mmCIF file of C-alpha atoms and ligand atoms in Angstrom:
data_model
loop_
_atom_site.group_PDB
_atom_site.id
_atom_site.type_symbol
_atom_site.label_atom_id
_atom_site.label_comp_id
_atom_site.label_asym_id
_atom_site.label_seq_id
_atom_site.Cartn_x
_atom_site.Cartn_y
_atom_site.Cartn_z
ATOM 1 C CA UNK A 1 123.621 82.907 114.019
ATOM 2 C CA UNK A 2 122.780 84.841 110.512
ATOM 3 C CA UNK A 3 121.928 88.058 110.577
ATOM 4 C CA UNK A 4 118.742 86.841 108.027
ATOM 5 C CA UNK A 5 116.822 84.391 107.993
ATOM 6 C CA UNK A 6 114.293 83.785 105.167
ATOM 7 C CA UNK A 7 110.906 81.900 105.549
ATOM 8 C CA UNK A 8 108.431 81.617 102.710
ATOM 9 C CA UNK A 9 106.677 84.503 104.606
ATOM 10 C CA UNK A 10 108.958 86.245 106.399
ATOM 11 C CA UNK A 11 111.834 87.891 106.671
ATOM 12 C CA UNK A 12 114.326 87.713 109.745
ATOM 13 C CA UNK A 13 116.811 90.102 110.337
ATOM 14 C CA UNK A 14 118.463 92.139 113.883
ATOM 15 C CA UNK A 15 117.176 95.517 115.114
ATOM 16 C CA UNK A 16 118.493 98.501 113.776
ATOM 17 C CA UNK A 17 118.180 101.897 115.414
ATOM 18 C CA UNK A 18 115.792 103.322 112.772
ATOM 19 C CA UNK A 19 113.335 99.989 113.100
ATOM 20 C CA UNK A 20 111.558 102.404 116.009
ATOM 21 C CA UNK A 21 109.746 104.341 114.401
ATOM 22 C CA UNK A 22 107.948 101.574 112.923
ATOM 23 C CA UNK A 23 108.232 99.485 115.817
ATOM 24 C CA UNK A 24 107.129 102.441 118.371
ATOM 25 C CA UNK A 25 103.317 102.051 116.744
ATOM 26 C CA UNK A 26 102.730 98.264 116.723
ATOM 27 C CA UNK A 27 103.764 98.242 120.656
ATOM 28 C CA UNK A 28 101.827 101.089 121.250
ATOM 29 C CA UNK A 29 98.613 99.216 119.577
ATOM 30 C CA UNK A 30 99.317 95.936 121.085
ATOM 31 C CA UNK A 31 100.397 97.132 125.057
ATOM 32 C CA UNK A 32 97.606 95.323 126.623
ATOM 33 C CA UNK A 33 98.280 92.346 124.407
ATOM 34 C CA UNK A 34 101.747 91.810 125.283
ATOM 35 C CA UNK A 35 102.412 93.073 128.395
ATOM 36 C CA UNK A 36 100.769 90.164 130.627
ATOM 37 C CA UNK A 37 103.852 87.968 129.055
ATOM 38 C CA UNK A 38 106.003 89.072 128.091
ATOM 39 C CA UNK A 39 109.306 91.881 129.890
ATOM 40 C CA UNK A 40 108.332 95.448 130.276
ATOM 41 C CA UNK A 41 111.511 96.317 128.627
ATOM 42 C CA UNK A 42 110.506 94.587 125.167
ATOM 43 C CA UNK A 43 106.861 95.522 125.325
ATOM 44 C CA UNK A 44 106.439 99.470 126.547
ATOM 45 C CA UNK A 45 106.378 101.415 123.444
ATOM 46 C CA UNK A 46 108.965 103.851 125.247
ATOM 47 C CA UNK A 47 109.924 107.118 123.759
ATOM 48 C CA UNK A 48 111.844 107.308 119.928
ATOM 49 C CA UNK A 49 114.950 108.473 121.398
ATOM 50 C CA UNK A 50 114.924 105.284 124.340
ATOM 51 C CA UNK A 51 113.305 102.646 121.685
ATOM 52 C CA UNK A 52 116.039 103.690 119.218
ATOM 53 C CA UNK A 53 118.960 103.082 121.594
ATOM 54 C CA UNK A 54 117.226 99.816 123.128
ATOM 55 C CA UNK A 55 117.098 98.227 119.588
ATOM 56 C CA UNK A 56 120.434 100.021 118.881
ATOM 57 C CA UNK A 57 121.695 97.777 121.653
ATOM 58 C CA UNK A 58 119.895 94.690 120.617
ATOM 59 C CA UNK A 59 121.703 95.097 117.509
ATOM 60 C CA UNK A 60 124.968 95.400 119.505
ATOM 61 C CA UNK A 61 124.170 91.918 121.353
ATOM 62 C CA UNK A 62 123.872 90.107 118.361
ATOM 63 C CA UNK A 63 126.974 90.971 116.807
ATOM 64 C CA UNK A 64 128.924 90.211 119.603
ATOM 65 C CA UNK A 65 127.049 86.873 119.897
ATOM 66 C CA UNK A 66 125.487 87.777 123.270
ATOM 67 C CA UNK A 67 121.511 87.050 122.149
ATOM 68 C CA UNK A 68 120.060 87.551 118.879
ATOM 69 C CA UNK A 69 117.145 89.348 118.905
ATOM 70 C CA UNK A 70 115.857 89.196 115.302
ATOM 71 C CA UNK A 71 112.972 91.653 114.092
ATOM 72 C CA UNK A 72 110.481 89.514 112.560
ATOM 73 C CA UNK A 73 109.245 91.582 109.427
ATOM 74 C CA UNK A 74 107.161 90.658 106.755
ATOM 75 C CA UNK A 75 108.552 88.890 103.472
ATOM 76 C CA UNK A 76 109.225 92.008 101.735
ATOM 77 C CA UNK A 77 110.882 93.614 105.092
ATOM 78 C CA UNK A 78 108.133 96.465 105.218
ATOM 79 C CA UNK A 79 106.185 95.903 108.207
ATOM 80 C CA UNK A 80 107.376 94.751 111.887
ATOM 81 C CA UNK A 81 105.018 91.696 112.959
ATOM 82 C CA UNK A 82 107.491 91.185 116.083
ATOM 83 C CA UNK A 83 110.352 89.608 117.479
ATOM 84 C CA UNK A 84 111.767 86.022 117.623
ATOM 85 C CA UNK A 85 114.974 86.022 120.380
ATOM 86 C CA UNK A 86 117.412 83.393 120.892
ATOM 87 C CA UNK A 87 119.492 83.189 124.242
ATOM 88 C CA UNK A 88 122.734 81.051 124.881
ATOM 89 C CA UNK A 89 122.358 79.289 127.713
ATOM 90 C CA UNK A 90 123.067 75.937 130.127
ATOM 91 C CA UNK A 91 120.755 74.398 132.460
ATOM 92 C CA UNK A 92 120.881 77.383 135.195
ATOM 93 C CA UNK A 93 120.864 80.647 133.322
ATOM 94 C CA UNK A 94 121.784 82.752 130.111
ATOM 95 C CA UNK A 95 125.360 82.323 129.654
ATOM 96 C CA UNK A 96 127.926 83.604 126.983
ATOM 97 C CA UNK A 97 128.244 81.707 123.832
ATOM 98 C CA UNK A 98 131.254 79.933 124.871
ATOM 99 C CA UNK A 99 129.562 78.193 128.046
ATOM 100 C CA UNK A 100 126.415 77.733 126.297
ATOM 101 C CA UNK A 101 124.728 73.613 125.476
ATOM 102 C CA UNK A 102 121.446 75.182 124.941
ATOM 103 C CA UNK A 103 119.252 77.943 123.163
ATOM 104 C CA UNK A 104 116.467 79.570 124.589
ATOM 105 C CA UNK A 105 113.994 80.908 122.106
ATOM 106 C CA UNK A 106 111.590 83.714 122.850
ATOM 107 C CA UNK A 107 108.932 85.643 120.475
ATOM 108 C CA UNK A 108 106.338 87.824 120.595
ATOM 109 C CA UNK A 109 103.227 88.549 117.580
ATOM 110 C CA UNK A 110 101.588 91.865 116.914
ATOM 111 C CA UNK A 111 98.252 90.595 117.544
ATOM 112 C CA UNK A 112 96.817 91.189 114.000
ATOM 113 C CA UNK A 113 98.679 88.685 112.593
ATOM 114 C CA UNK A 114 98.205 85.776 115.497
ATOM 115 C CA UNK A 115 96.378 82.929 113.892
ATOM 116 C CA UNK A 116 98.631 82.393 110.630
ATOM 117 C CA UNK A 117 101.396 80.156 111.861
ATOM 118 C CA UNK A 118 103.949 82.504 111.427
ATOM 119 C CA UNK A 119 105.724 82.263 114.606
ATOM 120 C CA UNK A 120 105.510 78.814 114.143
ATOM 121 C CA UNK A 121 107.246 79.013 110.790
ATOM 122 C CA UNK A 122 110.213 81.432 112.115
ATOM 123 C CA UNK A 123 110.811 78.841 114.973
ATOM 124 C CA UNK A 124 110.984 75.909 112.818
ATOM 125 C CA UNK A 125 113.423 77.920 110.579
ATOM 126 C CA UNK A 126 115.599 79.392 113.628
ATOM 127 C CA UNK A 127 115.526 75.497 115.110
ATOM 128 C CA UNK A 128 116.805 74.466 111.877
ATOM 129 C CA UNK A 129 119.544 76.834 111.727
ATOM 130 C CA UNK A 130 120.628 76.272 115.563
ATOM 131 C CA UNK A 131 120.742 72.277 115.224
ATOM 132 C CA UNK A 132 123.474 73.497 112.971
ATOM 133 C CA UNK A 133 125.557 74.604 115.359
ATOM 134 C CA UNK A 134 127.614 72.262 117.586
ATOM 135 C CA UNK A 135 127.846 74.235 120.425
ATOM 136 C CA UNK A 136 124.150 73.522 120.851
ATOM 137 C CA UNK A 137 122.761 70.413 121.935
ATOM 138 C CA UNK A 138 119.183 71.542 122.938
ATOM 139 C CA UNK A 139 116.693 73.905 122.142
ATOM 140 C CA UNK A 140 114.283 75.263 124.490
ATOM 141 C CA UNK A 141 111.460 77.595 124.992
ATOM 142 C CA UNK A 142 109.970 78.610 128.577
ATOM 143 C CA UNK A 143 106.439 80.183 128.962
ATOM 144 C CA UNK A 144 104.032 80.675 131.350
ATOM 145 C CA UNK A 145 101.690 77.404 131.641
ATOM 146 C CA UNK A 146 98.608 79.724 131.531
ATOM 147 C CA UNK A 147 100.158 81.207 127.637
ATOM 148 C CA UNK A 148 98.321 78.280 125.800
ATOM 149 C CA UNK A 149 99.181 80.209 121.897
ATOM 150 C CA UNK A 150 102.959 80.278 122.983
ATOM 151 C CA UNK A 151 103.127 76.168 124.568
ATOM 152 C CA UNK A 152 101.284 75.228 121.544
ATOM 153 C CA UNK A 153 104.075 76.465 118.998
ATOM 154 C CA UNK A 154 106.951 74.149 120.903
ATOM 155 C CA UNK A 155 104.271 71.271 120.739
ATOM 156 C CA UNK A 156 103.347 71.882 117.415
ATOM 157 C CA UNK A 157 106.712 71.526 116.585
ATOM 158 C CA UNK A 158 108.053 68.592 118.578
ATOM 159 C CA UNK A 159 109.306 69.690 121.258
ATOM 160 C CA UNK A 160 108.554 67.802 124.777
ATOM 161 C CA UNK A 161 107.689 69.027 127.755
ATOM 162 C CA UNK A 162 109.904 68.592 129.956
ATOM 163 C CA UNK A 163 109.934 70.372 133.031
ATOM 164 C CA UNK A 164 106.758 72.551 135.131
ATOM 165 C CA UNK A 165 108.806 74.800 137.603
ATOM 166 C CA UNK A 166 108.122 77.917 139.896
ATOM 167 C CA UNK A 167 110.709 80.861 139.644
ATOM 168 C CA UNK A 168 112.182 82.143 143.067
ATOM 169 C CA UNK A 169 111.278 85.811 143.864
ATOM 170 C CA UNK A 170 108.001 87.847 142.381
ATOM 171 C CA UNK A 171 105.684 87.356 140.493
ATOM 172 C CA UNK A 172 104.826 84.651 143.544
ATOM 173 C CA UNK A 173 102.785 81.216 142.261
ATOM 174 C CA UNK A 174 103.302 81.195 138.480
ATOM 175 C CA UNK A 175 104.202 78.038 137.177
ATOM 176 C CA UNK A 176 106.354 78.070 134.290
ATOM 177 C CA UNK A 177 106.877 75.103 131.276
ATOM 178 C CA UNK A 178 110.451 74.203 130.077
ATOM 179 C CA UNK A 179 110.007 73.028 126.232
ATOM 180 C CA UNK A 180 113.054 71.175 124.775
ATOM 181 C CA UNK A 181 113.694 69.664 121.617
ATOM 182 C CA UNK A 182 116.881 67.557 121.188
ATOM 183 C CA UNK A 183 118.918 68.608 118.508
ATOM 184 C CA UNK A 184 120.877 66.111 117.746
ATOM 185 C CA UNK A 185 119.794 62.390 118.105
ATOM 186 C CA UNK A 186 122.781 61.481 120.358
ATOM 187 C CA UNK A 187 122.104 64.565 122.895
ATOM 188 C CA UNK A 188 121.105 63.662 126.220
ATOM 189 C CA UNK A 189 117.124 64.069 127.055
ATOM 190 C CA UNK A 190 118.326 67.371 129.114
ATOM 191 C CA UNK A 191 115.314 66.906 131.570
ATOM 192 C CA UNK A 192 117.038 66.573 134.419
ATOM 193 C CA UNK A 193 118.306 70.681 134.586
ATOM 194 C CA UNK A 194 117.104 72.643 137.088
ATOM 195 C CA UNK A 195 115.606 76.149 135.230
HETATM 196 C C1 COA B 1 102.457 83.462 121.586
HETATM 197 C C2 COA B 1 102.133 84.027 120.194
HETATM 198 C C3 COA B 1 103.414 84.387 119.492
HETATM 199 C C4 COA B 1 101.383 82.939 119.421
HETATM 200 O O1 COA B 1 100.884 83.480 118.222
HETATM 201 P P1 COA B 1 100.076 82.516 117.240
HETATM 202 O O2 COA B 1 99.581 83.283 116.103
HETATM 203 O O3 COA B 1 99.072 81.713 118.026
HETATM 204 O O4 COA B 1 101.205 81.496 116.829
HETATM 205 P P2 COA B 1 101.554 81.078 115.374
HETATM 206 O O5 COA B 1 101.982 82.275 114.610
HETATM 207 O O6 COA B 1 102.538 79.963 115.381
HETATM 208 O O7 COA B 1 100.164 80.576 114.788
HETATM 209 C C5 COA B 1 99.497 79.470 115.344
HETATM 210 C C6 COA B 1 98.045 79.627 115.018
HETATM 211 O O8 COA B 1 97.931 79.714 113.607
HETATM 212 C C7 COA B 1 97.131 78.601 113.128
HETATM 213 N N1 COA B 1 97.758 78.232 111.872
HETATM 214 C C8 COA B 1 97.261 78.580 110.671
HETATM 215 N N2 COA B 1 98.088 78.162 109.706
HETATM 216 C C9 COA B 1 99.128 77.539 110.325
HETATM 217 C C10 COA B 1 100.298 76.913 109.865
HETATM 218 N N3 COA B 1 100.588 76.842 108.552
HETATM 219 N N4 COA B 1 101.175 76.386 110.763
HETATM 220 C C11 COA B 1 100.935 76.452 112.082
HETATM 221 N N5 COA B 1 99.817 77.061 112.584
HETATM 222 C C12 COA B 1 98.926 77.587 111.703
HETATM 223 C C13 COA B 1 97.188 77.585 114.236
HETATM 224 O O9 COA B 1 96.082 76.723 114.191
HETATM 225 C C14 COA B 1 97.173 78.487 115.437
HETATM 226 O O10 COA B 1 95.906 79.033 115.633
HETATM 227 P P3 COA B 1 94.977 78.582 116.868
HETATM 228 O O11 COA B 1 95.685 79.061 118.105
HETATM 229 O O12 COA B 1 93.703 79.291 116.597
HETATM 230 O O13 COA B 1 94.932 77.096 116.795
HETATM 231 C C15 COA B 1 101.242 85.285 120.294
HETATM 232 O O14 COA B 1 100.009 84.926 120.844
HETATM 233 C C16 COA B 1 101.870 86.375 121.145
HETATM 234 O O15 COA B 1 102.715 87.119 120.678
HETATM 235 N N6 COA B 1 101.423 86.493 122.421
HETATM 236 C C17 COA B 1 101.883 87.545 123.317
HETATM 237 C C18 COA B 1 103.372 87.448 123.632
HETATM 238 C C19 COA B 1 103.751 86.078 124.137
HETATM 239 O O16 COA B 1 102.982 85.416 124.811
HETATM 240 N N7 COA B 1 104.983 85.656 123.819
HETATM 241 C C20 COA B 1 105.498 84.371 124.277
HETATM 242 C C21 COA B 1 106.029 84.474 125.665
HETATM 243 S S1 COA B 1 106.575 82.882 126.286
#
Protein backbone atom coordinates (compact mmCIF):
# COMPACT_ATOMS: atom_id res chain seq x y z
CA UNK A 1 0.00 0.00 0.00
CA UNK A 2 1.28 3.88 -0.02
CA UNK A 3 2.47 5.24 2.78
CA UNK A 4 -0.13 8.47 1.83
CA UNK A 5 -3.04 8.66 0.74
CA UNK A 6 -4.70 12.00 -0.16
CA UNK A 7 -8.53 12.72 -0.02
CA UNK A 8 -9.96 16.14 -0.70
CA UNK A 9 -10.10 16.31 3.16
CA UNK A 10 -7.73 14.29 4.48
CA UNK A 11 -4.60 13.21 4.71
CA UNK A 12 -3.48 9.44 5.16
CA UNK A 13 -0.29 8.51 6.26
CA UNK A 14 1.35 5.43 8.97
CA UNK A 15 2.01 6.08 12.68
CA UNK A 16 5.08 7.48 13.70
CA UNK A 17 6.42 7.34 17.24
CA UNK A 18 6.00 11.09 17.91
CA UNK A 19 2.07 10.96 16.56
CA UNK A 20 1.40 10.16 20.60
CA UNK A 21 1.48 12.95 21.96
CA UNK A 22 -1.18 14.16 19.83
CA UNK A 23 -2.84 11.00 19.64
CA UNK A 24 -2.59 10.34 23.64
CA UNK A 25 -5.41 13.38 24.04
CA UNK A 26 -8.06 12.50 21.41
CA UNK A 27 -8.19 8.76 23.02
CA UNK A 28 -8.19 10.08 26.25
CA UNK A 29 -11.39 12.41 25.27
CA UNK A 30 -13.09 9.82 23.29
CA UNK A 31 -12.49 6.40 25.82
CA UNK A 32 -16.08 5.89 26.39
CA UNK A 33 -16.76 6.46 22.73
CA UNK A 34 -14.57 3.92 21.38
CA UNK A 35 -14.05 1.44 23.67
CA UNK A 36 -17.54 -0.52 23.30
CA UNK A 37 -16.03 -1.37 19.59
CA UNK A 38 -13.49 -1.26 19.05
CA UNK A 39 -9.70 -3.45 20.77
CA UNK A 40 -8.49 -2.19 24.05
CA UNK A 41 -5.12 -2.08 22.57
CA UNK A 42 -6.09 0.71 19.88
CA UNK A 43 -8.44 2.60 22.13
CA UNK A 44 -6.77 3.02 25.91
CA UNK A 45 -4.96 6.21 25.80
CA UNK A 46 -1.95 4.25 27.53
CA UNK A 47 1.04 6.03 28.83
CA UNK A 48 3.54 8.32 26.21
CA UNK A 49 6.30 6.00 26.60
CA UNK A 50 3.74 2.60 25.73
CA UNK A 51 1.57 4.74 23.02
CA UNK A 52 4.89 5.79 21.43
CA UNK A 53 6.26 2.25 21.02
CA UNK A 54 2.66 0.80 20.05
CA UNK A 55 2.47 3.28 17.07
CA UNK A 56 6.28 2.83 16.71
CA UNK A 57 5.32 -0.75 15.95
CA UNK A 58 2.37 0.00 13.81
CA UNK A 59 4.74 1.83 11.78
CA UNK A 60 7.00 -1.28 11.72
CA UNK A 61 3.93 -3.50 10.37
CA UNK A 62 3.35 -1.46 7.58
CA UNK A 63 6.63 -1.39 6.17
CA UNK A 64 7.06 -4.85 6.26
CA UNK A 65 3.60 -5.24 4.65
CA UNK A 66 2.11 -6.99 7.71
CA UNK A 67 -1.15 -4.40 8.19
CA UNK A 68 -1.23 -0.86 7.46
CA UNK A 69 -2.47 1.07 10.00
CA UNK A 70 -2.72 4.60 8.54
CA UNK A 71 -3.27 7.73 10.93
CA UNK A 72 -6.10 9.51 9.53
CA UNK A 73 -5.13 13.32 9.96
CA UNK A 74 -6.67 16.23 8.72
CA UNK A 75 -5.83 17.71 5.13
CA UNK A 76 -3.10 19.79 6.30
CA UNK A 77 -1.66 16.74 8.59
CA UNK A 78 -2.19 18.83 11.91
CA UNK A 79 -4.73 17.12 13.82
CA UNK A 80 -5.33 13.17 14.38
CA UNK A 81 -9.19 12.47 13.58
CA UNK A 82 -8.29 8.56 13.82
CA UNK A 83 -7.29 5.56 12.20
CA UNK A 84 -8.30 3.65 9.00
CA UNK A 85 -6.44 -0.14 9.13
CA UNK A 86 -6.18 -2.54 6.43
CA UNK A 87 -5.46 -6.35 7.18
CA UNK A 88 -4.31 -9.09 4.59
CA UNK A 89 -6.29 -11.78 4.88
CA UNK A 90 -8.24 -15.15 3.32
CA UNK A 91 -11.48 -16.44 4.30
CA UNK A 92 -10.30 -17.83 7.92
CA UNK A 93 -7.98 -15.26 9.41
CA UNK A 94 -5.29 -12.41 8.96
CA UNK A 95 -2.64 -13.87 6.96
CA UNK A 96 0.73 -12.50 5.51
CA UNK A 97 0.62 -10.65 2.32
CA UNK A 98 1.70 -13.49 0.30
CA UNK A 99 -1.37 -15.83 1.32
CA UNK A 100 -3.69 -13.04 1.33
CA UNK A 101 -7.20 -12.83 -1.52
CA UNK A 102 -8.73 -10.34 0.71
CA UNK A 103 -8.43 -6.98 2.76
CA UNK A 104 -10.00 -6.32 5.85
CA UNK A 105 -10.57 -2.68 6.57
CA UNK A 106 -11.00 -1.28 10.04
CA UNK A 107 -11.40 2.54 11.34
CA UNK A 108 -12.19 4.35 14.09
CA UNK A 109 -13.50 8.54 14.33
CA UNK A 110 -12.70 10.90 17.15
CA UNK A 111 -16.19 11.58 17.86
CA UNK A 112 -16.14 15.36 17.05
CA UNK A 113 -15.80 14.85 13.68
CA UNK A 114 -18.54 11.79 13.18
CA UNK A 115 -21.23 13.10 10.94
CA UNK A 116 -19.02 14.54 7.94
CA UNK A 117 -18.45 11.52 5.77
CA UNK A 118 -14.99 11.38 6.29
CA UNK A 119 -14.49 7.85 7.04
CA UNK A 120 -16.54 7.26 4.29
CA UNK A 121 -14.29 9.25 2.00
CA UNK A 122 -10.88 7.50 3.31
CA UNK A 123 -12.58 4.06 2.60
CA UNK A 124 -13.64 4.84 -0.80
CA UNK A 125 -10.05 6.14 -1.43
CA UNK A 126 -8.21 3.06 0.38
CA UNK A 127 -10.87 0.66 -1.76
CA UNK A 128 -9.71 2.39 -4.72
CA UNK A 129 -6.16 1.94 -4.12
CA UNK A 130 -6.54 -1.90 -3.00
CA UNK A 131 -8.68 -2.92 -6.23
CA UNK A 132 -5.32 -1.99 -7.58
CA UNK A 133 -3.61 -4.60 -6.35
CA UNK A 134 -3.88 -8.14 -7.79
CA UNK A 135 -3.22 -9.97 -4.92
CA UNK A 136 -6.62 -8.78 -3.75
CA UNK A 137 -9.76 -9.98 -4.97
CA UNK A 138 -12.13 -8.75 -2.16
CA UNK A 139 -12.52 -6.17 0.22
CA UNK A 140 -14.17 -6.53 3.43
CA UNK A 141 -15.14 -4.88 6.59
CA UNK A 142 -16.56 -6.80 9.81
CA UNK A 143 -18.50 -4.95 12.62
CA UNK A 144 -20.65 -5.61 15.20
CA UNK A 145 -24.44 -5.75 13.83
CA UNK A 146 -25.48 -3.47 16.77
CA UNK A 147 -22.50 -0.54 15.24
CA UNK A 148 -25.20 0.93 12.82
CA UNK A 149 -22.50 4.33 11.91
CA UNK A 150 -19.76 1.66 11.00
CA UNK A 151 -22.38 -1.00 8.65
CA UNK A 152 -23.65 2.08 7.12
CA UNK A 153 -20.16 3.22 5.61
CA UNK A 154 -19.70 -0.43 3.69
CA UNK A 155 -23.42 0.09 2.52
CA UNK A 156 -23.01 3.45 1.63
CA UNK A 157 -20.40 2.42 -0.43
CA UNK A 158 -21.51 -0.77 -2.15
CA UNK A 159 -20.53 -3.23 -0.44
CA UNK A 160 -23.03 -6.35 0.26
CA UNK A 161 -23.70 -8.01 3.08
CA UNK A 162 -22.73 -11.01 3.00
CA UNK A 163 -22.40 -13.00 5.92
CA UNK A 164 -24.11 -12.54 9.94
CA UNK A 165 -21.79 -14.85 12.09
CA UNK A 166 -21.06 -15.44 15.90
CA UNK A 167 -17.27 -15.56 16.95
CA UNK A 168 -16.18 -18.68 19.09
CA UNK A 169 -14.95 -17.76 22.64
CA UNK A 170 -15.98 -14.35 24.73
CA UNK A 171 -17.64 -11.85 24.31
CA UNK A 172 -20.59 -14.78 24.20
CA UNK A 173 -23.87 -13.82 21.77
CA UNK A 174 -22.59 -10.96 19.58
CA UNK A 175 -23.41 -11.30 16.17
CA UNK A 176 -21.04 -9.94 13.82
CA UNK A 177 -21.64 -8.63 9.82
CA UNK A 178 -19.09 -9.63 7.07
CA UNK A 179 -19.21 -6.62 4.37
CA UNK A 180 -17.56 -7.45 0.99
CA UNK A 181 -17.20 -5.63 -2.04
CA UNK A 182 -15.83 -7.45 -5.14
CA UNK A 183 -13.00 -5.89 -6.56
CA UNK A 184 -12.74 -6.97 -9.63
CA UNK A 185 -15.82 -7.90 -11.81
CA UNK A 186 -14.54 -11.46 -12.53
CA UNK A 187 -13.88 -12.27 -8.62
CA UNK A 188 -15.96 -14.81 -7.17
CA UNK A 189 -19.03 -13.47 -4.83
CA UNK A 190 -16.67 -14.71 -1.76
CA UNK A 191 -19.86 -15.44 0.38
CA UNK A 192 -19.38 -18.71 0.91
CA UNK A 193 -16.05 -18.18 3.58
CA UNK A 194 -16.44 -19.05 6.85
CA UNK A 195 -15.14 -15.72 9.13
C1 LIG B 1 -17.98 4.04 12.88
C2 LIG B 1 -17.58 5.51 12.72
C3 LIG B 1 -16.21 5.59 12.11
C4 LIG B 1 -18.62 6.17 11.80
O1 LIG B 1 -18.41 7.56 11.78
P1 LIG B 1 -19.37 8.45 10.87
O2 LIG B 1 -19.05 9.86 11.06
O3 LIG B 1 -20.80 8.04 11.08
O4 LIG B 1 -18.98 7.94 9.44
P2 LIG B 1 -18.61 8.84 8.23
O5 LIG B 1 -17.41 9.63 8.56
O6 LIG B 1 -18.49 8.02 6.99
O7 LIG B 1 -19.85 9.83 8.11
C5 LIG B 1 -21.14 9.34 7.83
C6 LIG B 1 -22.11 10.35 8.36
O8 LIG B 1 -21.82 11.59 7.74
C7 LIG B 1 -22.97 12.02 6.98
N1 LIG B 1 -22.40 12.64 5.80
C8 LIG B 1 -22.31 13.98 5.64
N2 LIG B 1 -21.68 14.25 4.49
C9 LIG B 1 -21.37 13.05 3.92
C10 LIG B 1 -20.71 12.67 2.74
N3 LIG B 1 -20.22 13.59 1.89
N4 LIG B 1 -20.54 11.35 2.45
C11 LIG B 1 -21.00 10.40 3.28
N5 LIG B 1 -21.64 10.71 4.45
C12 LIG B 1 -21.82 12.03 4.75
C13 LIG B 1 -23.78 10.77 6.76
O9 LIG B 1 -25.13 11.07 6.54
C14 LIG B 1 -23.55 10.07 8.07
O10 LIG B 1 -24.27 10.68 9.10
P3 LIG B 1 -25.54 9.97 9.77
O11 LIG B 1 -25.00 8.76 10.49
O12 LIG B 1 -26.06 11.02 10.68
O13 LIG B 1 -26.42 9.59 8.63
C15 LIG B 1 -17.57 6.24 14.08
O14 LIG B 1 -18.87 6.27 14.59
C16 LIG B 1 -16.65 5.58 15.08
O15 LIG B 1 -15.45 5.79 15.06
N6 LIG B 1 -17.23 4.78 16.01
C17 LIG B 1 -16.47 4.15 17.09
C18 LIG B 1 -15.44 3.15 16.58
C19 LIG B 1 -16.05 2.13 15.65
O16 LIG B 1 -17.19 1.74 15.81
N7 LIG B 1 -15.26 1.68 14.67
C20 LIG B 1 -15.71 0.65 13.73
C21 LIG B 1 -15.56 -0.71 14.32
S1 LIG B 1 -16.20 -1.97 13.22
Amino acid sequence: MPSVLRTQRLFLRPWRADDGVRLHPVLTANHAYLSPWIPAHIADPASQPLLAQRLAAFGADFAAAREWRYAMLTSDATSVLGELSLFPRDAKARVPYQQADRVELGYWLREDATGRGLVTEAVREAVRVVAMLPQFVHAEIRCDAGNEASAAIPERLGFVLAELYSEAGPPEGVELQRWTLRLRPDAAAGTCAAP
